[in-house]
Amino acid sequence: MIDDLLRERIATLLCADAPAIPVGISNRHVHLAQQDVETLFGKDHSLTSLKALRQPGQFAAQECVTVVGPKGSLCNVRVLGPTRPVSQLEISRADCFTLGIQAPVRESGQLDHSGSALLIGPKGHVELRSQVICAWRHIHMSPQDAQQLHVSNGQLVSVRTQSAERQLTFDQVIVRVRDDFLLEFHIDTEEANAAGLKNGDRVMLAG
């Protein structure tokens, strides 16, 4: 018991001077491989940037697709760029019910035994087989941020919101460290609504 209390106290002290972390809320979206871009939008088609995202080099594209599942569909699902080696659809739990599919909560890229769906674009369609997930909440950060926050890549941490109305703590938040990452806490729309958060709000590490 003493050890647990001591560890909690140390964590509190370490987090006291830690920087606030900006929130980035992800709506449903899809990352596409170039081959799938061309199938959906035409031969030699390149994604067109609509809006730059906070993470360097990442953007919301002008292109959108329709997602179809056994029970329903989702229209105007935004494509995010740049292209990736493997296409991946990220949706919310409510979207799973709408589509009638089962998508596990996973880190990006961990697609084994994940969900499946059909993408429809203006020029064709692509079947995603075990390529649909609900994204696990995570924090992007640089090595310098990680050092300041006393965390490491792959570590699971807790994050506390600062809203007076809906203050809560997110546990099991994955730390993702890379040289080109900017500090940002990524959650989906359902998690954001539960906590009363909007893009640009600030949260703190809670241990």
mmCIF file with all atom_site columns, C-alpha atoms in Angstrom:
data_model
loop_
_atom_site.group_PDB
_atom_site.id
_atom_site.type_symbol
_atom_site.label_atom_id
_atom_site.label_alt_id
_atom_site.label_comp_id
_atom_site.label_asym_id
_atom_site.label_entity_id
_atom_site.label_seq_id
_atom_site.pdbx_PDB_ins_code
_atom_site.Cartn_x
_atom_site.Cartn_y
_atom_site.Cartn_z
_atom_site.occupancy
_atom_site.B_iso_or_equiv
_atom_site.pdbx_formal_charge
_atom_site.auth_seq_id
_atom_site.auth_comp_id
_atom_site.auth_asym_id
_atom_site.auth_atom_id
_atom_site.pdbx_PDB_model_num
ATOM 1   C CA . MET A 1 1   ? 0.000   0.000  0.000   1.00 0.00 ? 1   MET A CA 1
ATOM 2   C CA . ILE A 1 2   ? 2.797   2.418  0.875   1.00 0.00 ? 2   ILE A CA 1
ATOM 3   C CA . ASP A 1 3   ? 4.535   1.634  -2.403  1.00 0.00 ? 3   ASP A CA 1
ATOM 4   C CA . ASP A 1 4   ? 1.343   2.349  -4.345  1.00 0.00 ? 4   ASP A CA 1
ATOM 5   C CA . LEU A 1 5   ? 0.806   5.649  -2.559  1.00 0.00 ? 5   LEU A CA 1
ATOM 6   C CA . LEU A 1 6   ? 4.417   6.637  -3.115  1.00 0.00 ? 6   LEU A CA 1
ATOM 7   C CA . ARG A 1 7   ? 4.223   5.873  -6.807  1.00 0.00 ? 7   ARG A CA 1
ATOM 8   C CA . GLU A 1 8   ? 1.010   7.894  -7.095  1.00 0.00 ? 8   GLU A CA 1
ATOM 9   C CA . ARG A 1 9   ? 2.606   10.841 -5.315  1.00 0.00 ? 9   ARG A CA 1
ATOM 10  C CA . ILE A 1 10  ? 5.683   10.730 -7.533  1.00 0.00 ? 10  ILE A CA 1
ATOM 11  C CA . ALA A 1 11  ? 3.512   10.606 -10.648 1.00 0.00 ? 11  ALA A CA 1
ATOM 12  C CA . THR A 1 12  ? 1.548   13.622 -9.422  1.00 0.00 ? 12  THR A CA 1
ATOM 13  C CA . LEU A 1 13  ? 4.719   15.613 -8.800  1.00 0.00 ? 13  LEU A CA 1
ATOM 14  C CA . LEU A 1 14  ? 6.164   14.718 -12.192 1.00 0.00 ? 14  LEU A CA 1
ATOM 15  C CA . CYS A 1 15  ? 2.974   15.767 -13.965 1.00 0.00 ? 15  CYS A CA 1
ATOM 16  C CA . ALA A 1 16  ? 2.579   19.026 -12.043 1.00 0.00 ? 16  ALA A CA 1
ATOM 17  C CA . ASP A 1 17  ? 4.964   20.952 -14.301 1.00 0.00 ? 17  ASP A CA 1
ATOM 18  C CA . ALA A 1 18  ? 4.113   19.037 -17.475 1.00 0.00 ? 18  ALA A CA 1
ATOM 19  C CA . PRO A 1 19  ? 2.838   21.005 -20.472 1.00 0.00 ? 19  PRO A CA 1
ATOM 20  C CA . ALA A 1 20  ? -0.847  20.968 -21.328 1.00 0.00 ? 20  ALA A CA 1
ATOM 21  C CA . ILE A 1 21  ? -1.614  18.721 -24.290 1.00 0.00 ? 21  ILE A CA 1
ATOM 22  C CA . PRO A 1 22  ? -3.849  20.003 -27.116 1.00 0.00 ? 22  PRO A CA 1
ATOM 23  C CA . VAL A 1 23  ? -6.784  17.827 -28.130 1.00 0.00 ? 23  VAL A CA 1
ATOM 24  C CA . GLY A 1 24  ? -7.347  16.589 -31.673 1.00 0.00 ? 24  GLY A CA 1
ATOM 25  C CA . ILE A 1 25  ? -10.725 14.955 -32.358 1.00 0.00 ? 25  ILE A CA 1
ATOM 26  C CA . SER A 1 26  ? -10.937 12.422 -35.171 1.00 0.00 ? 26  SER A CA 1
ATOM 27  C CA . ASN A 1 27  ? -14.193 11.885 -37.004 1.00 0.00 ? 27  ASN A CA 1
ATOM 28  C CA . ARG A 1 28  ? -14.599 8.780  -39.160 1.00 0.00 ? 28  ARG A CA 1
ATOM 29  C CA . HIS A 1 29  ? -12.010 8.749  -41.959 1.00 0.00 ? 29  HIS A CA 1
ATOM 30  C CA . VAL A 1 30  ? -10.054 6.491  -44.271 1.00 0.00 ? 30  VAL A CA 1
ATOM 31  C CA . HIS A 1 31  ? -6.372  6.226  -45.178 1.00 0.00 ? 31  HIS A CA 1
ATOM 32  C CA . LEU A 1 32  ? -5.794  4.851  -48.682 1.00 0.00 ? 32  LEU A CA 1
ATOM 33  C CA . ALA A 1 33  ? -3.033  3.048  -50.525 1.00 0.00 ? 33  ALA A CA 1
ATOM 34  C CA . GLN A 1 34  ? -2.266  4.600  -53.922 1.00 0.00 ? 34  GLN A CA 1
ATOM 35  C CA . GLN A 1 35  ? -3.653  1.565  -55.744 1.00 0.00 ? 35  GLN A CA 1
ATOM 36  C CA . ASP A 1 36  ? -6.986  2.030  -53.964 1.00 0.00 ? 36  ASP A CA 1
ATOM 37  C CA . VAL A 1 37  ? -6.944  5.785  -54.683 1.00 0.00 ? 37  VAL A CA 1
ATOM 38  C CA . GLU A 1 38  ? -6.748  4.993  -58.390 1.00 0.00 ? 38  GLU A CA 1
ATOM 39  C CA . THR A 1 39  ? -9.459  2.339  -58.188 1.00 0.00 ? 39  THR A CA 1
ATOM 40  C CA . LEU A 1 40  ? -11.826 4.728  -56.410 1.00 0.00 ? 40  LEU A CA 1
ATOM 41  C CA . PHE A 1 41  ? -11.006 7.995  -58.200 1.00 0.00 ? 41  PHE A CA 1
ATOM 42  C CA . GLY A 1 42  ? -9.380  7.054  -61.501 1.00 0.00 ? 42  GLY A CA 1
ATOM 43  C CA . LYS A 1 43  ? -6.034  6.051  -62.967 1.00 0.00 ? 43  LYS A CA 1
ATOM 44  C CA . ASP A 1 44  ? -3.066  8.219  -61.891 1.00 0.00 ? 44  ASP A CA 1
ATOM 45  C CA . HIS A 1 45  ? -5.291  10.195 -59.515 1.00 0.00 ? 45  HIS A CA 1
ATOM 46  C CA . SER A 1 46  ? -3.516  11.966 -56.641 1.00 0.00 ? 46  SER A CA 1
ATOM 47  C CA . LEU A 1 47  ? -5.170  13.101 -53.432 1.00 0.00 ? 47  LEU A CA 1
ATOM 48  C CA . THR A 1 48  ? -5.895  16.828 -53.275 1.00 0.00 ? 48  THR A CA 1
ATOM 49  C CA . SER A 1 49  ? -5.268  18.596 -49.974 1.00 0.00 ? 49  SER A CA 1
ATOM 50  C CA . LEU A 1 50  ? -8.274  20.408 -48.540 1.00 0.00 ? 50  LEU A CA 1
ATOM 51  C CA . LYS A 1 51  ? -6.903  21.289 -45.106 1.00 0.00 ? 51  LYS A CA 1
ATOM 52  C CA . ALA A 1 52  ? -3.584  20.707 -43.358 1.00 0.00 ? 52  ALA A CA 1
ATOM 53  C CA . LEU A 1 53  ? -3.768  18.765 -40.092 1.00 0.00 ? 53  LEU A CA 1
ATOM 54  C CA . ARG A 1 54  ? -1.667  19.438 -37.006 1.00 0.00 ? 54  ARG A CA 1
ATOM 55  C CA . GLN A 1 55  ? 0.713   16.543 -37.609 1.00 0.00 ? 55  GLN A CA 1
ATOM 56  C CA . PRO A 1 56  ? 3.352   17.584 -40.185 1.00 0.00 ? 56  PRO A CA 1
ATOM 57  C CA . GLY A 1 57  ? 2.626   16.390 -43.708 1.00 0.00 ? 57  GLY A CA 1
ATOM 58  C CA . GLN A 1 58  ? -0.859  15.103 -42.835 1.00 0.00 ? 58  GLN A CA 1
ATOM 59  C CA . PHE A 1 59  ? -3.945  16.575 -44.495 1.00 0.00 ? 59  PHE A CA 1
ATOM 60  C CA . ALA A 1 60  ? -7.665  16.163 -44.994 1.00 0.00 ? 60  ALA A CA 1
ATOM 61  C CA . ALA A 1 61  ? -8.216  15.517 -48.687 1.00 0.00 ? 61  ALA A CA 1
ATOM 62  C CA . GLN A 1 62  ? -10.992 16.859 -50.879 1.00 0.00 ? 62  GLN A CA 1
ATOM 63  C CA . GLU A 1 63  ? -11.855 13.285 -51.797 1.00 0.00 ? 63  GLU A CA 1
ATOM 64  C CA . CYS A 1 64  ? -14.610 11.413 -49.954 1.00 0.00 ? 64  CYS A CA 1
ATOM 65  C CA . VAL A 1 65  ? -16.027 7.896  -50.237 1.00 0.00 ? 65  VAL A CA 1
ATOM 66  C CA . THR A 1 66  ? -19.159 6.027  -49.250 1.00 0.00 ? 66  THR A CA 1
ATOM 67  C CA . VAL A 1 67  ? -18.690 3.164  -46.783 1.00 0.00 ? 67  VAL A CA 1
ATOM 68  C CA . VAL A 1 68  ? -21.084 0.216  -47.041 1.00 0.00 ? 68  VAL A CA 1
ATOM 69  C CA . GLY A 1 69  ? -21.642 -2.577 -44.538 1.00 0.00 ? 69  GLY A CA 1
ATOM 70  C CA . PRO A 1 70  ? -24.179 -5.397 -44.155 1.00 0.00 ? 70  PRO A CA 1
ATOM 71  C CA . LYS A 1 71  ? -26.762 -3.169 -42.447 1.00 0.00 ? 71  LYS A CA 1
ATOM 72  C CA . GLY A 1 72  ? -26.180 0.346  -43.724 1.00 0.00 ? 72  GLY A CA 1
ATOM 73  C CA . SER A 1 73  ? -23.871 2.947  -45.212 1.00 0.00 ? 73  SER A CA 1
ATOM 74  C CA . LEU A 1 74  ? -21.984 6.138  -44.355 1.00 0.00 ? 74  LEU A CA 1
ATOM 75  C CA . CYS A 1 75  ? -21.725 8.874  -46.979 1.00 0.00 ? 75  CYS A CA 1
ATOM 76  C CA . ASN A 1 76  ? -19.012 11.498 -47.433 1.00 0.00 ? 76  ASN A CA 1
ATOM 77  C CA . VAL A 1 77  ? -16.349 9.760  -45.373 1.00 0.00 ? 77  VAL A CA 1
ATOM 78  C CA . ARG A 1 78  ? -13.231 11.901 -45.640 1.00 0.00 ? 78  ARG A CA 1
ATOM 79  C CA . VAL A 1 79  ? -9.960  10.571 -47.043 1.00 0.00 ? 79  VAL A CA 1
ATOM 80  C CA . LEU A 1 80  ? -6.837  11.621 -45.131 1.00 0.00 ? 80  LEU A CA 1
ATOM 81  C CA . GLY A 1 81  ? -3.478  11.954 -46.844 1.00 0.00 ? 81  GLY A CA 1
ATOM 82  C CA . PRO A 1 82  ? -0.832  11.238 -47.762 1.00 0.00 ? 82  PRO A CA 1
ATOM 83  C CA . THR A 1 83  ? -1.287  7.713  -49.077 1.00 0.00 ? 83  THR A CA 1
ATOM 84  C CA . ARG A 1 84  ? -0.181  4.743  -46.995 1.00 0.00 ? 84  ARG A CA 1
ATOM 85  C CA . PRO A 1 85  ? 1.124   1.266  -47.824 1.00 0.00 ? 85  PRO A CA 1
ATOM 86  C CA . VAL A 1 86  ? -2.173  -0.312 -46.698 1.00 0.00 ? 86  VAL A CA 1
ATOM 87  C CA . SER A 1 87  ? -5.663  1.202  -46.683 1.00 0.00 ? 87  SER A CA 1
ATOM 88  C CA . GLN A 1 88  ? -7.329  1.540  -43.277 1.00 0.00 ? 88  GLN A CA 1
ATOM 89  C CA . LEU A 1 89  ? -10.783 2.779  -42.258 1.00 0.00 ? 89  LEU A CA 1
ATOM 90  C CA . GLU A 1 90  ? -11.240 4.301  -38.785 1.00 0.00 ? 90  GLU A CA 1
ATOM 91  C CA . ILE A 1 91  ? -14.782 4.613  -37.438 1.00 0.00 ? 91  ILE A CA 1
ATOM 92  C CA . SER A 1 92  ? -16.616 5.045  -34.144 1.00 0.00 ? 92  SER A CA 1
ATOM 93  C CA . ARG A 1 93  ? -18.516 2.421  -32.184 1.00 0.00 ? 93  ARG A CA 1
ATOM 94  C CA . ALA A 1 94  ? -21.809 4.019  -33.279 1.00 0.00 ? 94  ALA A CA 1
ATOM 95  C CA . ASP A 1 95  ? -20.669 3.731  -36.899 1.00 0.00 ? 95  ASP A CA 1
ATOM 96  C CA . CYS A 1 96  ? -20.141 0.000  -36.329 1.00 0.00 ? 96  CYS A CA 1
ATOM 97  C CA . PHE A 1 97  ? -23.811 -0.332 -35.375 1.00 0.00 ? 97  PHE A CA 1
ATOM 98  C CA . THR A 1 98  ? -24.891 1.686  -38.423 1.00 0.00 ? 98  THR A CA 1
ATOM 99  C CA . LEU A 1 99  ? -22.817 -0.446 -40.789 1.00 0.00 ? 99  LEU A CA 1
ATOM 100 C CA . GLY A 1 100 ? -23.473 -3.734 -39.040 1.00 0.00 ? 100 GLY A CA 1
ATOM 101 C CA . ILE A 1 101 ? -19.809 -4.638 -38.656 1.00 0.00 ? 101 ILE A CA 1
ATOM 102 C CA . GLN A 1 102 ? -17.501 -5.433 -35.759 1.00 0.00 ? 102 GLN A CA 1
ATOM 103 C CA . ALA A 1 103 ? -14.387 -3.264 -35.654 1.00 0.00 ? 103 ALA A CA 1
ATOM 104 C CA . PRO A 1 104 ? -12.004 -3.751 -32.715 1.00 0.00 ? 104 PRO A CA 1
ATOM 105 C CA . VAL A 1 105 ? -10.336 -0.922 -30.805 1.00 0.00 ? 105 VAL A CA 1
ATOM 106 C CA . ARG A 1 106 ? -6.777  -1.007 -32.099 1.00 0.00 ? 106 ARG A CA 1
ATOM 107 C CA . GLU A 1 107 ? -3.655  1.029  -32.661 1.00 0.00 ? 107 GLU A CA 1
ATOM 108 C CA . SER A 1 108 ? -3.239  2.289  -36.199 1.00 0.00 ? 108 SER A CA 1
ATOM 109 C CA . GLY A 1 109 ? -1.804  -0.410 -38.437 1.00 0.00 ? 109 GLY A CA 1
ATOM 110 C CA . GLN A 1 110 ? -2.781  -3.330 -36.203 1.00 0.00 ? 110 GLN A CA 1
ATOM 111 C CA . LEU A 1 111 ? -5.322  -4.837 -38.571 1.00 0.00 ? 111 LEU A CA 1
ATOM 112 C CA . ASP A 1 112 ? -5.240  -8.594 -37.968 1.00 0.00 ? 112 ASP A CA 1
ATOM 113 C CA . HIS A 1 113 ? -8.788  -9.931 -37.538 1.00 0.00 ? 113 HIS A CA 1
ATOM 114 C CA . SER A 1 114 ? -10.261 -6.427 -37.748 1.00 0.00 ? 114 SER A CA 1
ATOM 115 C CA . GLY A 1 115 ? -13.463 -5.378 -39.516 1.00 0.00 ? 115 GLY A CA 1
ATOM 116 C CA . SER A 1 116 ? -14.337 -5.400 -43.212 1.00 0.00 ? 116 SER A CA 1
ATOM 117 C CA . ALA A 1 117 ? -16.335 -2.985 -45.366 1.00 0.00 ? 117 ALA A CA 1
ATOM 118 C CA . LEU A 1 118 ? -16.854 -1.787 -48.925 1.00 0.00 ? 118 LEU A CA 1
ATOM 119 C CA . LEU A 1 119 ? -15.640 1.623  -50.143 1.00 0.00 ? 119 LEU A CA 1
ATOM 120 C CA . ILE A 1 120 ? -17.399 3.239  -53.100 1.00 0.00 ? 120 ILE A CA 1
ATOM 121 C CA . GLY A 1 121 ? -15.892 6.128  -55.043 1.00 0.00 ? 121 GLY A CA 1
ATOM 122 C CA . PRO A 1 122 ? -16.838 7.923  -58.267 1.00 0.00 ? 122 PRO A CA 1
ATOM 123 C CA . LYS A 1 123 ? -14.781 5.555  -60.433 1.00 0.00 ? 123 LYS A CA 1
ATOM 124 C CA . GLY A 1 124 ? -14.991 2.205  -58.659 1.00 0.00 ? 124 GLY A CA 1
ATOM 125 C CA . HIS A 1 125 ? -15.127 0.293  -55.411 1.00 0.00 ? 125 HIS A CA 1
ATOM 126 C CA . VAL A 1 126 ? -12.638 -1.315 -53.018 1.00 0.00 ? 126 VAL A CA 1
ATOM 127 C CA . GLU A 1 127 ? -13.336 -4.098 -50.547 1.00 0.00 ? 127 GLU A CA 1
ATOM 128 C CA . LEU A 1 128 ? -11.506 -3.661 -47.250 1.00 0.00 ? 128 LEU A CA 1
ATOM 129 C CA . ARG A 1 129 ? -10.803 -7.067 -45.711 1.00 0.00 ? 129 ARG A CA 1
ATOM 130 C CA . SER A 1 130 ? -9.708  -6.881 -42.061 1.00 0.00 ? 130 SER A CA 1
ATOM 131 C CA . GLN A 1 131 ? -8.885  -3.205 -42.544 1.00 0.00 ? 131 GLN A CA 1
ATOM 132 C CA . VAL A 1 132 ? -11.458 -1.447 -40.316 1.00 0.00 ? 132 VAL A CA 1
ATOM 133 C CA . ILE A 1 133 ? -10.778 -0.374 -36.713 1.00 0.00 ? 133 ILE A CA 1
ATOM 134 C CA . CYS A 1 134 ? -11.927 1.940  -33.964 1.00 0.00 ? 134 CYS A CA 1
ATOM 135 C CA . ALA A 1 135 ? -8.783  3.907  -33.139 1.00 0.00 ? 135 ALA A CA 1
ATOM 136 C CA . TRP A 1 136 ? -7.248  3.478  -29.693 1.00 0.00 ? 136 TRP A CA 1
ATOM 137 C CA . ARG A 1 137 ? -6.856  6.868  -27.997 1.00 0.00 ? 137 ARG A CA 1
ATOM 138 C CA . HIS A 1 138 ? -3.250  8.019  -28.107 1.00 0.00 ? 138 HIS A CA 1
ATOM 139 C CA . ILE A 1 139 ? -0.863  10.942 -27.734 1.00 0.00 ? 139 ILE A CA 1
ATOM 140 C CA . HIS A 1 140 ? 1.501   12.025 -30.488 1.00 0.00 ? 140 HIS A CA 1
ATOM 141 C CA . MET A 1 141 ? 4.716   13.602 -29.234 1.00 0.00 ? 141 MET A CA 1
ATOM 142 C CA . SER A 1 142 ? 8.332   14.286 -30.140 1.00 0.00 ? 142 SER A CA 1
ATOM 143 C CA . PRO A 1 143 ? 11.269  12.755 -28.211 1.00 0.00 ? 143 PRO A CA 1
ATOM 144 C CA . GLN A 1 144 ? 11.708  16.140 -26.508 1.00 0.00 ? 144 GLN A CA 1
ATOM 145 C CA . ASP A 1 145 ? 8.070   16.119 -25.373 1.00 0.00 ? 145 ASP A CA 1
ATOM 146 C CA . ALA A 1 146 ? 8.478   12.559 -24.099 1.00 0.00 ? 146 ALA A CA 1
ATOM 147 C CA . GLN A 1 147 ? 11.506  13.555 -22.058 1.00 0.00 ? 147 GLN A CA 1
ATOM 148 C CA . GLN A 1 148 ? 9.689   16.528 -20.554 1.00 0.00 ? 148 GLN A CA 1
ATOM 149 C CA . LEU A 1 149 ? 6.635   14.404 -19.756 1.00 0.00 ? 149 LEU A CA 1
ATOM 150 C CA . HIS A 1 150 ? 8.743   11.507 -18.410 1.00 0.00 ? 150 HIS A CA 1
ATOM 151 C CA . VAL A 1 151 ? 7.149   8.936  -20.721 1.00 0.00 ? 151 VAL A CA 1
ATOM 152 C CA . SER A 1 152 ? 8.356   6.618  -23.482 1.00 0.00 ? 152 SER A CA 1
ATOM 153 C CA . ASN A 1 153 ? 7.052   5.241  -26.773 1.00 0.00 ? 153 ASN A CA 1
ATOM 154 C CA . GLY A 1 154 ? 4.370   2.595  -26.301 1.00 0.00 ? 154 GLY A CA 1
ATOM 155 C CA . GLN A 1 155 ? 3.761   3.469  -22.650 1.00 0.00 ? 155 GLN A CA 1
ATOM 156 C CA . LEU A 1 156 ? 0.187   3.503  -21.368 1.00 0.00 ? 156 LEU A CA 1
ATOM 157 C CA . VAL A 1 157 ? -0.716  6.656  -19.443 1.00 0.00 ? 157 VAL A CA 1
ATOM 158 C CA . SER A 1 158 ? -3.782  8.393  -18.008 1.00 0.00 ? 158 SER A CA 1
ATOM 159 C CA . VAL A 1 159 ? -5.009  11.762 -19.236 1.00 0.00 ? 159 VAL A CA 1
ATOM 160 C CA . ARG A 1 160 ? -7.235  14.122 -17.242 1.00 0.00 ? 160 ARG A CA 1
ATOM 161 C CA . THR A 1 161 ? -9.546  16.683 -18.806 1.00 0.00 ? 161 THR A CA 1
ATOM 162 C CA . GLN A 1 162 ? -9.887  20.146 -17.298 1.00 0.00 ? 162 GLN A CA 1
ATOM 163 C CA . SER A 1 163 ? -13.573 20.764 -17.971 1.00 0.00 ? 163 SER A CA 1
ATOM 164 C CA . ALA A 1 164 ? -15.492 21.823 -14.876 1.00 0.00 ? 164 ALA A CA 1
ATOM 165 C CA . GLU A 1 165 ? -18.717 20.368 -16.263 1.00 0.00 ? 165 GLU A CA 1
ATOM 166 C CA . ARG A 1 166 ? -17.567 16.940 -17.481 1.00 0.00 ? 166 ARG A CA 1
ATOM 167 C CA . GLN A 1 167 ? -14.150 16.370 -15.976 1.00 0.00 ? 167 GLN A CA 1
ATOM 168 C CA . LEU A 1 168 ? -12.975 12.799 -16.384 1.00 0.00 ? 168 LEU A CA 1
ATOM 169 C CA . THR A 1 169 ? -9.829  10.718 -16.746 1.00 0.00 ? 169 THR A CA 1
ATOM 170 C CA . PHE A 1 170 ? -8.957  8.661  -19.819 1.00 0.00 ? 170 PHE A CA 1
ATOM 171 C CA . ASP A 1 171 ? -6.941  5.590  -18.877 1.00 0.00 ? 171 ASP A CA 1
ATOM 172 C CA . GLN A 1 172 ? -4.993  3.269  -21.195 1.00 0.00 ? 172 GLN A CA 1
ATOM 173 C CA . VAL A 1 173 ? -3.794  6.081  -23.473 1.00 0.00 ? 173 VAL A CA 1
ATOM 174 C CA . ILE A 1 174 ? -0.950  4.984  -25.747 1.00 0.00 ? 174 ILE A CA 1
ATOM 175 C CA . VAL A 1 175 ? 2.108   7.213  -26.101 1.00 0.00 ? 175 VAL A CA 1
ATOM 176 C CA . ARG A 1 176 ? 3.452   7.446  -29.659 1.00 0.00 ? 176 ARG A CA 1
ATOM 177 C CA . VAL A 1 177 ? 6.858   9.092  -29.996 1.00 0.00 ? 177 VAL A CA 1
ATOM 178 C CA . ARG A 1 178 ? 8.438   10.099 -33.299 1.00 0.00 ? 178 ARG A CA 1
ATOM 179 C CA . ASP A 1 179 ? 10.794  12.857 -34.407 1.00 0.00 ? 179 ASP A CA 1
ATOM 180 C CA . ASP A 1 180 ? 8.219   14.498 -36.676 1.00 0.00 ? 180 ASP A CA 1
ATOM 181 C CA . PHE A 1 181 ? 5.269   14.334 -34.270 1.00 0.00 ? 181 PHE A CA 1
ATOM 182 C CA . LEU A 1 182 ? 3.742   17.401 -32.618 1.00 0.00 ? 182 LEU A CA 1
ATOM 183 C CA . LEU A 1 183 ? 2.171   17.111 -29.172 1.00 0.00 ? 183 LEU A CA 1
ATOM 184 C CA . GLU A 1 184 ? -1.507  16.160 -29.543 1.00 0.00 ? 184 GLU A CA 1
ATOM 185 C CA . PHE A 1 185 ? -4.036  13.924 -27.757 1.00 0.00 ? 185 PHE A CA 1
ATOM 186 C CA . HIS A 1 186 ? -6.124  12.016 -30.310 1.00 0.00 ? 186 HIS A CA 1
ATOM 187 C CA . ILE A 1 187 ? -9.608  10.753 -29.435 1.00 0.00 ? 187 ILE A CA 1
ATOM 188 C CA . ASP A 1 188 ? -12.722 10.017 -31.469 1.00 0.00 ? 188 ASP A CA 1
ATOM 189 C CA . THR A 1 189 ? -15.956 12.004 -31.470 1.00 0.00 ? 189 THR A CA 1
ATOM 190 C CA . GLU A 1 190 ? -17.675 9.731  -28.954 1.00 0.00 ? 190 GLU A CA 1
ATOM 191 C CA . GLU A 1 191 ? -14.889 10.115 -26.408 1.00 0.00 ? 191 GLU A CA 1
ATOM 192 C CA . ALA A 1 192 ? -14.779 13.864 -26.998 1.00 0.00 ? 192 ALA A CA 1
ATOM 193 C CA . ASN A 1 193 ? -18.529 14.238 -26.500 1.00 0.00 ? 193 ASN A CA 1
ATOM 194 C CA . ALA A 1 194 ? -18.431 12.223 -23.280 1.00 0.00 ? 194 ALA A CA 1
ATOM 195 C CA . ALA A 1 195 ? -15.806 14.604 -21.902 1.00 0.00 ? 195 ALA A CA 1
ATOM 196 C CA . GLY A 1 196 ? -17.241 17.794 -23.385 1.00 0.00 ? 196 GLY A CA 1
ATOM 197 C CA . LEU A 1 197 ? -14.041 18.393 -25.365 1.00 0.00 ? 197 LEU A CA 1
ATOM 198 C CA . LYS A 1 198 ? -13.486 20.233 -28.629 1.00 0.00 ? 198 LYS A CA 1
ATOM 199 C CA . ASN A 1 199 ? -10.494 20.594 -30.917 1.00 0.00 ? 199 ASN A CA 1
ATOM 200 C CA . GLY A 1 200 ? -7.777  22.701 -29.333 1.00 0.00 ? 200 GLY A CA 1
ATOM 201 C CA . ASP A 1 201 ? -8.853  22.140 -25.728 1.00 0.00 ? 201 ASP A CA 1
ATOM 202 C CA . ARG A 1 202 ? -6.078  21.195 -23.312 1.00 0.00 ? 202 ARG A CA 1
ATOM 203 C CA . VAL A 1 203 ? -5.659  18.082 -21.177 1.00 0.00 ? 203 VAL A CA 1
ATOM 204 C CA . MET A 1 204 ? -3.015  16.991 -18.677 1.00 0.00 ? 204 MET A CA 1
ATOM 205 C CA . LEU A 1 205 ? -1.198  13.777 -17.912 1.00 0.00 ? 205 LEU A CA 1
ATOM 206 C CA . ALA A 1 206 ? -2.621  12.229 -14.760 1.00 0.00 ? 206 ALA A CA 1
ATOM 207 C CA . GLY A 1 207 ? 0.058   9.593  -14.253 1.00 0.00 ? 207 GLY A CA 1
#
